[in-house]
C-alpha positions as a Markdown table, in Angstrom:
| # | Residue | x | y | z |
|---|---|---|---|---|
| 1 | Met | 173.8 | 110.2 | 65.0 |
| 2 | Ala | 173.6 | 106.7 | 66.6 |
| 3 | Asp | 175.7 | 106.6 | 69.9 |
| 4 | Ser | 177.7 | 103.7 | 70.4 |
| 5 | Arg | 179.9 | 104.8 | 73.5 |
| 6 | Pro | 180.0 | 102.4 | 76.3 |
| 7 | Pro | 178.2 | 103.6 | 79.5 |
| 8 | Ser | 180.5 | 105.0 | 82.2 |
| 9 | Ala | 181.8 | 102.4 | 84.6 |
| 10 | His | 179.9 | 103.5 | 87.5 |
| 11 | Leu | 176.6 | 103.1 | 86.0 |
| 12 | Ser | 175.9 | 99.7 | 87.5 |
| 13 | Ala | 172.5 | 100.0 | 89.4 |
| 14 | Thr | 171.0 | 97.8 | 86.7 |
| 15 | Pro | 172.1 | 94.6 | 85.0 |
| 16 | Ala | 174.6 | 95.6 | 82.2 |
| 17 | Asp | 172.2 | 93.7 | 79.7 |
| 18 | Arg | 169.1 | 95.4 | 81.0 |
| 19 | Pro | 169.5 | 99.2 | 81.0 |
| 20 | Val | 166.5 | 101.5 | 81.6 |
| 21 | Tyr | 165.1 | 102.2 | 78.1 |
| 22 | Val | 163.8 | 105.6 | 77.5 |
| 23 | Ile | 161.6 | 105.9 | 74.3 |
| 24 | Gly | 161.8 | 109.3 | 72.8 |
| 25 | Ala | 164.7 | 111.9 | 72.4 |
| 26 | Gly | 162.5 | 114.9 | 72.9 |
| 27 | Pro | 162.7 | 117.2 | 76.0 |
| 28 | Gly | 160.9 | 114.7 | 78.2 |
| 29 | Gly | 163.1 | 111.7 | 77.2 |
| 30 | Leu | 166.4 | 113.5 | 77.6 |
| 31 | Ala | 165.5 | 115.0 | 80.9 |
| 32 | Ala | 164.6 | 111.5 | 82.2 |
| 33 | Ala | 167.8 | 110.0 | 80.9 |
| 34 | Tyr | 169.9 | 112.6 | 82.5 |
| 35 | Ala | 168.2 | 112.2 | 85.8 |
| 36 | Leu | 168.6 | 108.5 | 85.8 |
| 37 | Arg | 172.2 | 108.8 | 85.0 |
| 38 | Glu | 172.7 | 111.2 | 87.6 |
| 39 | Arg | 171.5 | 108.6 | 90.2 |
| 40 | Gly | 173.9 | 106.0 | 88.7 |
| 41 | Ile | 171.3 | 104.3 | 86.4 |
| 42 | Arg | 172.2 | 103.4 | 82.8 |
| 43 | Ala | 169.5 | 104.9 | 80.4 |
| 44 | Val | 169.7 | 104.2 | 76.7 |
| 45 | Ile | 167.4 | 106.5 | 74.7 |
| 46 | Leu | 165.7 | 105.0 | 71.6 |
| 47 | Glu | 164.5 | 107.6 | 69.0 |
| 48 | Lys | 162.9 | 106.7 | 65.7 |
| 49 | Ala | 164.2 | 109.9 | 64.0 |
| 50 | Glu | 167.7 | 110.7 | 63.2 |
| 51 | His | 168.1 | 113.7 | 65.6 |
| 52 | Val | 167.0 | 114.6 | 69.1 |
| 53 | Gly | 163.9 | 116.9 | 69.3 |
| 54 | Ala | 162.4 | 115.8 | 66.1 |
| 55 | Ser | 158.8 | 117.2 | 66.9 |
| 56 | Trp | 160.3 | 120.6 | 67.6 |
| 57 | Arg | 162.1 | 120.6 | 64.3 |
| 58 | Gly | 158.9 | 120.1 | 62.5 |
| 59 | His | 156.9 | 123.1 | 64.3 |
| 60 | Tyr | 156.2 | 126.3 | 62.4 |
| 61 | Asp | 158.8 | 128.9 | 62.1 |
| 62 | Arg | 157.6 | 131.7 | 64.4 |
| 63 | Leu | 156.9 | 129.4 | 67.3 |
| 64 | Arg | 158.4 | 130.4 | 70.5 |
| 65 | Leu | 158.0 | 128.9 | 74.0 |
| 66 | His | 155.1 | 130.3 | 75.9 |
| 67 | Thr | 157.0 | 129.8 | 79.2 |
| 68 | Thr | 160.1 | 131.8 | 80.3 |
| 69 | Arg | 163.7 | 130.7 | 79.5 |
| 70 | Arg | 164.4 | 130.5 | 83.3 |
| 71 | Leu | 161.4 | 128.2 | 83.9 |
| 72 | Ser | 162.0 | 126.0 | 80.9 |
| 73 | Ala | 165.5 | 124.7 | 81.5 |
| 74 | Leu | 165.8 | 120.8 | 81.8 |
| 75 | Pro | 167.7 | 119.3 | 84.7 |
| 76 | Gly | 171.4 | 120.1 | 84.8 |
| 77 | Leu | 171.8 | 122.6 | 82.1 |
| 78 | Ala | 170.5 | 126.2 | 82.0 |
| 79 | Met | 169.2 | 127.9 | 78.7 |
| 80 | Pro | 171.6 | 130.5 | 77.6 |
| 81 | Arg | 170.7 | 134.0 | 78.4 |
| 82 | Arg | 171.2 | 135.1 | 74.6 |
| 83 | Phe | 168.1 | 133.0 | 73.7 |
| 84 | Gly | 166.0 | 135.8 | 75.3 |
| 85 | Arg | 163.0 | 135.5 | 77.5 |
| 86 | Trp | 160.7 | 133.7 | 74.9 |
| 87 | Val | 162.8 | 131.1 | 73.4 |
| 88 | Ser | 162.4 | 130.5 | 69.6 |
| 89 | Arg | 161.8 | 127.0 | 68.0 |
| 90 | Asp | 165.3 | 126.9 | 66.4 |
| 91 | Asn | 166.9 | 127.8 | 69.9 |
| 92 | Val | 165.0 | 125.0 | 71.5 |
| 93 | Val | 166.5 | 122.6 | 69.0 |
| 94 | Arg | 169.8 | 124.0 | 69.5 |
| 95 | Tyr | 169.4 | 123.5 | 73.5 |
| 96 | Leu | 168.2 | 119.9 | 73.1 |
| 97 | Glu | 171.2 | 119.1 | 70.7 |
| 98 | Lys | 173.4 | 120.7 | 73.4 |
| 99 | Tyr | 171.8 | 119.0 | 76.3 |
| 100 | Ala | 172.3 | 115.6 | 74.8 |
| 101 | Glu | 176.0 | 116.5 | 74.1 |
| 102 | His | 176.7 | 118.1 | 77.3 |
| 103 | His | 175.4 | 115.1 | 79.5 |
| 104 | Glu | 176.8 | 112.5 | 77.2 |
| 105 | Leu | 173.7 | 110.8 | 77.0 |
| 106 | Glu | 173.5 | 107.3 | 75.3 |
| 107 | Ile | 171.2 | 107.9 | 72.4 |
| 108 | Val | 170.4 | 105.4 | 69.6 |
| 109 | Thr | 168.7 | 107.1 | 66.5 |
| 110 | Gly | 166.7 | 105.4 | 63.8 |
| 111 | Val | 165.1 | 102.9 | 66.2 |
| 112 | Glu | 161.2 | 102.9 | 66.5 |
| 113 | Val | 159.6 | 100.8 | 69.3 |
| 114 | Phe | 156.4 | 99.4 | 68.2 |
| 115 | Arg | 155.2 | 97.3 | 71.3 |
| 116 | Ile | 156.2 | 96.8 | 74.9 |
| 117 | Asp | 155.5 | 93.5 | 76.7 |
| 118 | Arg | 156.6 | 92.0 | 80.0 |
| 119 | Ala | 159.9 | 90.1 | 79.8 |
| 120 | Ala | 159.4 | 86.3 | 79.7 |
| 121 | Asp | 160.9 | 86.0 | 83.1 |
| 122 | Glu | 158.6 | 88.8 | 84.4 |
| 123 | Asp | 161.6 | 90.8 | 85.4 |
| 124 | Gly | 161.7 | 93.9 | 83.2 |
| 125 | Trp | 160.2 | 94.7 | 79.8 |
| 126 | Leu | 160.6 | 93.4 | 76.3 |
| 127 | Leu | 160.7 | 96.1 | 73.6 |
| 128 | His | 159.9 | 95.1 | 70.0 |
| 129 | Ala | 161.7 | 97.6 | 67.7 |
| 130 | Ser | 162.4 | 98.2 | 64.0 |
| 131 | Gly | 164.8 | 95.9 | 62.3 |
| 132 | Gly | 163.4 | 92.8 | 64.1 |
| 133 | Arg | 165.2 | 94.1 | 67.4 |
| 134 | Glu | 164.0 | 92.8 | 70.8 |
| 135 | Leu | 165.4 | 94.5 | 73.7 |
| 136 | Thr | 165.0 | 93.8 | 77.3 |
| 137 | Gly | 165.2 | 96.6 | 79.8 |
| 138 | Ser | 164.7 | 96.6 | 83.6 |
| 139 | Ala | 162.5 | 99.5 | 83.2 |
| 140 | Val | 161.1 | 101.7 | 80.5 |
| 141 | Val | 160.2 | 105.3 | 80.5 |
| 142 | Val | 157.8 | 106.2 | 77.6 |
| 143 | Ala | 158.4 | 109.7 | 76.5 |
| 144 | Thr | 157.1 | 109.7 | 72.9 |
| 145 | Gly | 155.6 | 113.1 | 73.2 |
| 146 | Tyr | 152.3 | 114.9 | 73.8 |
| 147 | Asn | 152.0 | 116.0 | 70.2 |
| 148 | His | 152.9 | 112.8 | 68.6 |
| 149 | Thr | 150.4 | 112.1 | 65.8 |
| 150 | Pro | 148.4 | 114.8 | 64.0 |
| 151 | His | 144.7 | 114.6 | 64.4 |
| 152 | Leu | 142.5 | 115.5 | 61.5 |
| 153 | Pro | 138.8 | 115.1 | 62.1 |
| 154 | Glu | 136.6 | 112.8 | 60.0 |
| 155 | Trp | 134.5 | 115.6 | 58.5 |
| 156 | Pro | 131.8 | 114.5 | 56.2 |
| 157 | Gly | 133.1 | 115.0 | 52.7 |
| 158 | Arg | 136.8 | 115.4 | 53.7 |
| 159 | Asp | 138.1 | 112.7 | 51.4 |
| 160 | Thr | 136.5 | 114.1 | 48.3 |
| 161 | Tyr | 137.2 | 117.6 | 49.0 |
| 162 | Ala | 139.4 | 118.9 | 46.2 |
| 163 | Gly | 140.6 | 122.1 | 47.8 |
| 164 | Glu | 143.8 | 122.6 | 49.7 |
| 165 | Leu | 143.5 | 121.1 | 53.2 |
| 166 | Leu | 146.4 | 120.5 | 55.6 |
| 167 | His | 147.0 | 119.8 | 59.3 |
| 168 | Ala | 148.8 | 122.6 | 61.2 |
| 169 | Gly | 151.8 | 120.3 | 61.7 |
| 170 | Gln | 152.5 | 120.8 | 58.0 |
| 171 | Tyr | 152.5 | 124.6 | 58.3 |
| 172 | Arg | 155.7 | 126.4 | 58.3 |
| 173 | Asn | 155.2 | 130.0 | 57.5 |
| 174 | Ala | 152.7 | 132.4 | 55.7 |
| 175 | Glu | 154.8 | 132.7 | 52.5 |
| 176 | Pro | 152.7 | 130.3 | 50.5 |
| 177 | Tyr | 149.4 | 132.0 | 51.6 |
| 178 | Ala | 150.2 | 135.6 | 50.6 |
| 179 | Gly | 147.3 | 137.2 | 48.8 |
| 180 | Arg | 145.3 | 134.1 | 49.4 |
| 181 | Asp | 141.9 | 133.4 | 51.5 |
| 182 | Val | 142.7 | 131.1 | 54.3 |
| 183 | Leu | 140.4 | 129.4 | 56.9 |
| 184 | Val | 142.2 | 128.2 | 60.2 |
| 185 | Val | 140.3 | 125.6 | 62.0 |
| 186 | Gly | 140.7 | 125.6 | 65.7 |
| 187 | Val | 141.6 | 128.2 | 68.3 |
| 188 | Gly | 144.0 | 126.7 | 70.6 |
| 189 | Asn | 147.4 | 128.2 | 70.9 |
| 190 | Thr | 148.6 | 126.9 | 67.5 |
| 191 | Gly | 145.4 | 128.0 | 65.6 |
| 192 | Ala | 145.6 | 131.4 | 67.1 |
| 193 | Glu | 149.3 | 131.9 | 66.3 |
| 194 | Ile | 149.0 | 130.7 | 62.7 |
| 195 | Ala | 146.0 | 133.0 | 62.1 |
| 196 | Val | 148.3 | 136.0 | 63.2 |
| 197 | Asp | 151.0 | 134.7 | 61.3 |
| 198 | Leu | 149.1 | 134.7 | 58.1 |
| 199 | Val | 147.8 | 138.3 | 58.8 |
| 200 | Glu | 151.2 | 139.5 | 59.2 |
| 201 | Gly | 152.4 | 137.4 | 56.2 |
| 202 | Gly | 150.0 | 139.1 | 53.9 |
| 203 | Ala | 147.1 | 136.6 | 53.5 |
| 204 | Ser | 144.1 | 138.4 | 51.8 |
| 205 | Arg | 141.6 | 137.1 | 54.2 |
| 206 | Val | 142.0 | 135.1 | 57.4 |
| 207 | Arg | 139.0 | 133.3 | 59.1 |
| 208 | Leu | 139.2 | 131.3 | 62.3 |
| 209 | Ala | 136.6 | 128.6 | 62.7 |
| 210 | Val | 135.8 | 128.3 | 66.4 |
| 211 | Arg | 133.6 | 125.7 | 68.2 |
| 212 | Thr | 134.2 | 126.5 | 71.7 |
| 213 | Ala | 135.3 | 129.9 | 72.7 |
| 214 | Pro | 138.6 | 129.7 | 74.5 |
| 215 | His | 140.1 | 131.4 | 77.6 |
| 216 | Ile | 142.6 | 134.0 | 76.4 |
| 217 | Val | 145.4 | 135.3 | 78.6 |
| 218 | Arg | 148.0 | 137.9 | 78.3 |
| 219 | Arg | 151.5 | 136.2 | 77.9 |
| 220 | Thr | 152.7 | 139.0 | 80.3 |
| 221 | Thr | 150.9 | 141.7 | 82.4 |
| 222 | Leu | 153.2 | 144.5 | 83.5 |
| 223 | Gly | 156.1 | 142.2 | 83.0 |
| 224 | Trp | 154.5 | 139.4 | 85.1 |
| 225 | Pro | 154.4 | 136.2 | 82.8 |
| 226 | Ala | 151.2 | 134.2 | 82.8 |
| 227 | Gln | 153.3 | 131.1 | 83.7 |
| 228 | Tyr | 154.4 | 132.5 | 86.9 |
| 229 | Ser | 150.6 | 132.7 | 87.9 |
| 230 | Gly | 150.2 | 129.2 | 86.6 |
| 231 | Val | 152.9 | 128.0 | 88.9 |
| 232 | Leu | 151.5 | 129.9 | 92.1 |
| 233 | Val | 147.9 | 128.6 | 91.6 |
| 234 | Arg | 148.4 | 125.1 | 90.4 |
| 235 | Arg | 147.8 | 123.5 | 93.7 |
| 236 | Leu | 144.9 | 125.5 | 94.7 |
| 237 | Pro | 141.2 | 124.5 | 94.5 |
| 238 | Val | 139.9 | 124.5 | 91.0 |
| 239 | Arg | 136.9 | 126.5 | 91.7 |
| 240 | Leu | 139.0 | 129.2 | 93.6 |
| 241 | Val | 141.4 | 129.5 | 90.5 |
| 242 | Asp | 138.4 | 129.7 | 88.1 |
| 243 | Gln | 137.1 | 132.6 | 90.1 |
| 244 | Leu | 140.6 | 134.4 | 90.3 |
| 245 | Ala | 141.0 | 133.9 | 86.6 |
| 246 | Lys | 137.6 | 135.3 | 85.9 |
| 247 | Ser | 138.4 | 138.5 | 87.7 |
| 248 | Val | 141.9 | 139.0 | 86.2 |
| 249 | Gly | 140.5 | 138.1 | 82.8 |
| 250 | Arg | 137.8 | 140.8 | 82.9 |
| 251 | Leu | 140.5 | 143.3 | 83.9 |
| 252 | Gly | 143.2 | 142.3 | 81.4 |
| 253 | Val | 141.4 | 140.9 | 78.4 |
| 254 | Pro | 138.8 | 143.0 | 76.4 |
| 255 | Asp | 135.3 | 141.4 | 75.8 |
| 256 | Leu | 135.4 | 139.9 | 72.2 |
| 257 | Ser | 131.9 | 139.0 | 72.2 |
| 258 | Ala | 130.9 | 141.3 | 69.3 |
| 259 | His | 133.7 | 139.7 | 67.2 |
| 260 | Gly | 132.4 | 136.2 | 67.7 |
| 261 | Leu | 134.6 | 135.2 | 70.8 |
| 262 | Pro | 132.4 | 135.5 | 73.8 |
| 263 | Arg | 133.9 | 134.9 | 77.4 |
| 264 | Pro | 133.6 | 131.1 | 78.1 |
| 265 | Asp | 130.9 | 129.8 | 80.5 |
| 266 | Thr | 133.2 | 127.3 | 82.1 |
| 267 | Gly | 136.1 | 128.4 | 84.4 |
| 268 | Met | 139.6 | 128.6 | 83.0 |
| 269 | Tyr | 141.2 | 126.0 | 85.4 |
| 270 | Ser | 138.3 | 123.6 | 85.0 |
| 271 | Arg | 139.0 | 123.6 | 81.3 |
| 272 | Val | 142.8 | 123.0 | 82.1 |
| 273 | Met | 141.8 | 119.9 | 84.1 |
| 274 | Gln | 140.1 | 118.7 | 81.0 |
| 275 | Gly | 143.0 | 119.2 | 78.9 |
| 276 | Ala | 142.4 | 122.7 | 77.3 |
| 277 | Val | 145.1 | 125.2 | 78.2 |
| 278 | Pro | 144.3 | 128.8 | 77.8 |
| 279 | Val | 145.4 | 130.7 | 74.6 |
| 280 | Gln | 148.2 | 132.9 | 75.3 |
| 281 | Asp | 147.8 | 136.1 | 73.4 |
| 282 | Val | 150.6 | 136.8 | 70.8 |
| 283 | Gly | 148.5 | 139.2 | 68.7 |
| 284 | Leu | 145.2 | 137.6 | 68.3 |
| 285 | Ile | 143.2 | 140.1 | 70.4 |
| 286 | Asp | 144.3 | 142.9 | 68.2 |
| 287 | Ala | 143.9 | 141.1 | 65.0 |
| 288 | Val | 140.3 | 140.1 | 65.9 |
| 289 | Arg | 139.4 | 143.5 | 67.2 |
| 290 | Ala | 140.7 | 145.1 | 64.0 |
| 291 | Gly | 138.9 | 142.7 | 61.8 |
| 292 | Lys | 141.9 | 141.2 | 60.3 |
| 293 | Val | 141.0 | 137.7 | 61.7 |
| 294 | Glu | 137.4 | 136.9 | 61.2 |
| 295 | Val | 135.8 | 134.4 | 63.8 |
| 296 | Val | 133.3 | 132.1 | 62.2 |
| 297 | Ala | 131.4 | 128.9 | 63.2 |
| 298 | Ala | 132.9 | 125.5 | 63.6 |
| 299 | Val | 133.5 | 123.3 | 60.5 |
| 300 | Glu | 130.9 | 120.7 | 60.0 |
| 301 | Gly | 132.0 | 119.2 | 56.8 |
| 302 | Phe | 132.7 | 119.7 | 53.0 |
| 303 | Glu | 130.2 | 119.7 | 50.2 |
| 304 | Asp | 130.5 | 120.6 | 46.5 |
| 305 | Gly | 134.0 | 122.2 | 47.0 |
| 306 | Lys | 132.9 | 124.4 | 49.8 |
| 307 | Val | 133.4 | 124.3 | 53.6 |
| 308 | Val | 130.0 | 123.7 | 55.5 |
| 309 | Leu | 129.9 | 125.6 | 58.9 |
| 310 | Ala | 128.0 | 124.7 | 62.0 |
| 311 | Asp | 125.7 | 127.9 | 61.3 |
| 312 | Gly | 124.7 | 126.5 | 57.8 |
| 313 | Ser | 126.7 | 128.9 | 56.0 |
| 314 | Arg | 129.2 | 127.6 | 53.1 |
| 315 | Ile | 132.5 | 129.3 | 52.3 |
| 316 | Glu | 135.1 | 128.8 | 49.8 |
| 317 | Pro | 138.6 | 129.7 | 50.9 |
| 318 | Asp | 141.7 | 129.1 | 49.0 |
| 319 | Ala | 143.1 | 126.8 | 51.8 |
| 320 | Val | 142.1 | 125.3 | 55.0 |
| 321 | Ile | 144.6 | 124.7 | 57.8 |
| 322 | Ala | 143.4 | 122.4 | 60.5 |
| 323 | Ala | 144.8 | 123.2 | 63.8 |
| 324 | Thr | 142.9 | 120.3 | 65.4 |
| 325 | Gly | 145.5 | 118.9 | 67.7 |
| 326 | Tyr | 147.3 | 115.9 | 68.0 |
| 327 | Val | 146.7 | 112.3 | 69.7 |
| 328 | Arg | 149.3 | 110.4 | 71.9 |
| 329 | Ala | 149.0 | 107.4 | 69.7 |
| 330 | Leu | 150.1 | 105.1 | 72.6 |
| 331 | Glu | 147.5 | 102.4 | 71.8 |
| 332 | Gly | 149.8 | 100.2 | 69.6 |
| 333 | Leu | 152.8 | 100.5 | 72.1 |
| 334 | Val | 151.1 | 99.9 | 75.4 |
| 335 | Gly | 147.4 | 99.7 | 75.0 |
| 336 | His | 147.3 | 96.0 | 75.5 |
| 337 | Leu | 148.7 | 96.5 | 79.1 |
| 338 | Gly | 145.6 | 98.3 | 80.4 |
| 339 | Val | 147.6 | 101.4 | 81.3 |
| 340 | Leu | 145.4 | 104.0 | 79.1 |
| 341 | Asp | 142.4 | 105.8 | 80.0 |
| 342 | Ala | 139.3 | 106.0 | 77.7 |
| 343 | Arg | 141.1 | 109.1 | 75.9 |
| 344 | Gly | 144.2 | 107.1 | 75.2 |
| 345 | Arg | 146.3 | 108.8 | 77.8 |
| 346 | Pro | 148.4 | 107.0 | 80.5 |
| 347 | Val | 146.5 | 106.6 | 83.8 |
| 348 | Val | 149.3 | 107.7 | 85.8 |
| 349 | Gln | 152.7 | 109.4 | 84.9 |
| 350 | Gly | 155.8 | 110.7 | 86.6 |
| 351 | Ala | 157.1 | 108.6 | 89.6 |
| 352 | Arg | 153.8 | 106.5 | 89.7 |
| 353 | Thr | 153.6 | 103.3 | 87.7 |
| 354 | Pro | 150.3 | 101.8 | 86.5 |
| 355 | Ala | 148.8 | 98.8 | 88.7 |
| 356 | Gly | 150.2 | 95.6 | 87.2 |
| 357 | Ala | 153.0 | 97.4 | 85.3 |
| 358 | Pro | 155.9 | 98.0 | 87.5 |
| 359 | Asp | 159.0 | 99.8 | 86.4 |
| 360 | Leu | 156.9 | 101.3 | 83.4 |
| 361 | Tyr | 156.9 | 105.0 | 83.5 |
| 362 | Phe | 155.2 | 107.8 | 81.5 |
| 363 | Gln | 156.6 | 111.3 | 81.0 |
| 364 | Gly | 155.1 | 114.3 | 79.3 |
| 365 | Tyr | 151.5 | 113.5 | 78.7 |
| 366 | Thr | 149.8 | 116.3 | 80.4 |
| 367 | Asn | 149.8 | 119.9 | 79.2 |
| 368 | Pro | 150.1 | 121.8 | 82.6 |
| 369 | Ile | 149.2 | 125.4 | 83.3 |
| 370 | Ser | 152.7 | 125.8 | 84.9 |
| 371 | Gly | 154.7 | 124.9 | 81.7 |
| 372 | Met | 155.4 | 121.8 | 80.0 |
| 373 | Phe | 159.3 | 122.1 | 80.2 |
| 374 | Arg | 159.1 | 123.0 | 83.8 |
| 375 | Glu | 157.0 | 120.0 | 84.6 |
| 376 | Leu | 159.0 | 117.6 | 82.5 |
| 377 | Ala | 162.2 | 118.5 | 84.5 |
| 378 | Ile | 160.3 | 118.1 | 87.8 |
| 379 | Asp | 158.9 | 114.5 | 86.8 |
| 380 | Ala | 162.2 | 113.5 | 85.3 |
| 381 | Arg | 163.8 | 113.8 | 88.9 |
| 382 | Lys | 160.8 | 112.0 | 90.5 |
| 383 | Ile | 161.1 | 109.1 | 88.1 |
| 384 | Ala | 164.9 | 108.8 | 88.6 |
| 385 | Lys | 164.3 | 108.9 | 92.3 |
| 386 | Ala | 161.5 | 106.2 | 92.1 |
| 387 | Ala | 163.9 | 104.0 | 89.9 |
| 388 | Ala | 166.9 | 104.4 | 92.3 |
| 389 | Arg | 164.8 | 103.1 | 95.1 |
| 390 | Arg | 163.5 | 100.1 | 93.1 |
| 391 | Phe | 167.0 | 99.1 | 91.9 |
| 392 | Ala | 168.9 | 99.9 | 95.1 |
């Protein structure tokens, strides 16, 4: 899929041998590349996989966007109405493929960038890539993805556990687990949805290990998507949104305390600001109330072939699926530049660049309440605008 087409003649805002390199051909990278081209800046996307949207291709089968089709389109191309309101994983992939083709984006696949350094002349950036490549760009947009590298906790006894243990990133559907006892670890959106998928797919028993009770919201209320509320309140004071969400939650979401999911003590938006988005209900509430998903204590480790829980109990499921999240894995790429915080996230993103790292942009490293795709689209245009001012 490597694209060797020459850039259009009018793309001359940067030197011919120093384009803006965009690392990653997911939705964030594609949007940024288009927005740059729209402003007359040559953008070359470098993607380590062989296709665009690689991470989306690897998600579980039943996944759908939790944001509406209308508010999930990237700049310059609407999502087709036939995709429905909640776009499926496969249709997201189709959209990303069409997006790259429609905008004739310059994409080179099969190239992984390992490290970024300042260029020797301090004018731009030097990218060290696979195959011994060294590429110099006038600017770089890092868009390698929020869900980059699966995170599996270093539980005691994990390495000697003989049972079936996999990260949620390896889960595709419930078929292999029909008639089996499965423990899902983690109650973010992924864990909640996999638990429901297992129930509907015929697992004999589904338990959900929870360390911190999540905020749960209805995906829609009387036809009003939760995303719309997220857009409306995003700029309001955190404490005010916490109070509003508490009132709405008590009206719309039943108390699941008797089933092991008490209402959280901390506010919903306070959690979001710490990186924990609410769980959108796609069947978890009903499954928990019906006893089809059993909530258990957090996993503490593995011992004698059993899973040890935080309450001291031991269970022996047939399979353990760890929905324990992902890490950005940016340390090797840019960690030496002093542009990451203590949690490995960029200190700034969007149109802002880190102090001491001009023309280095980060795209897509937050999980906003208003929708990831929506914010990627907004930030793409902000990055392009900033770059256009820089190279004018």
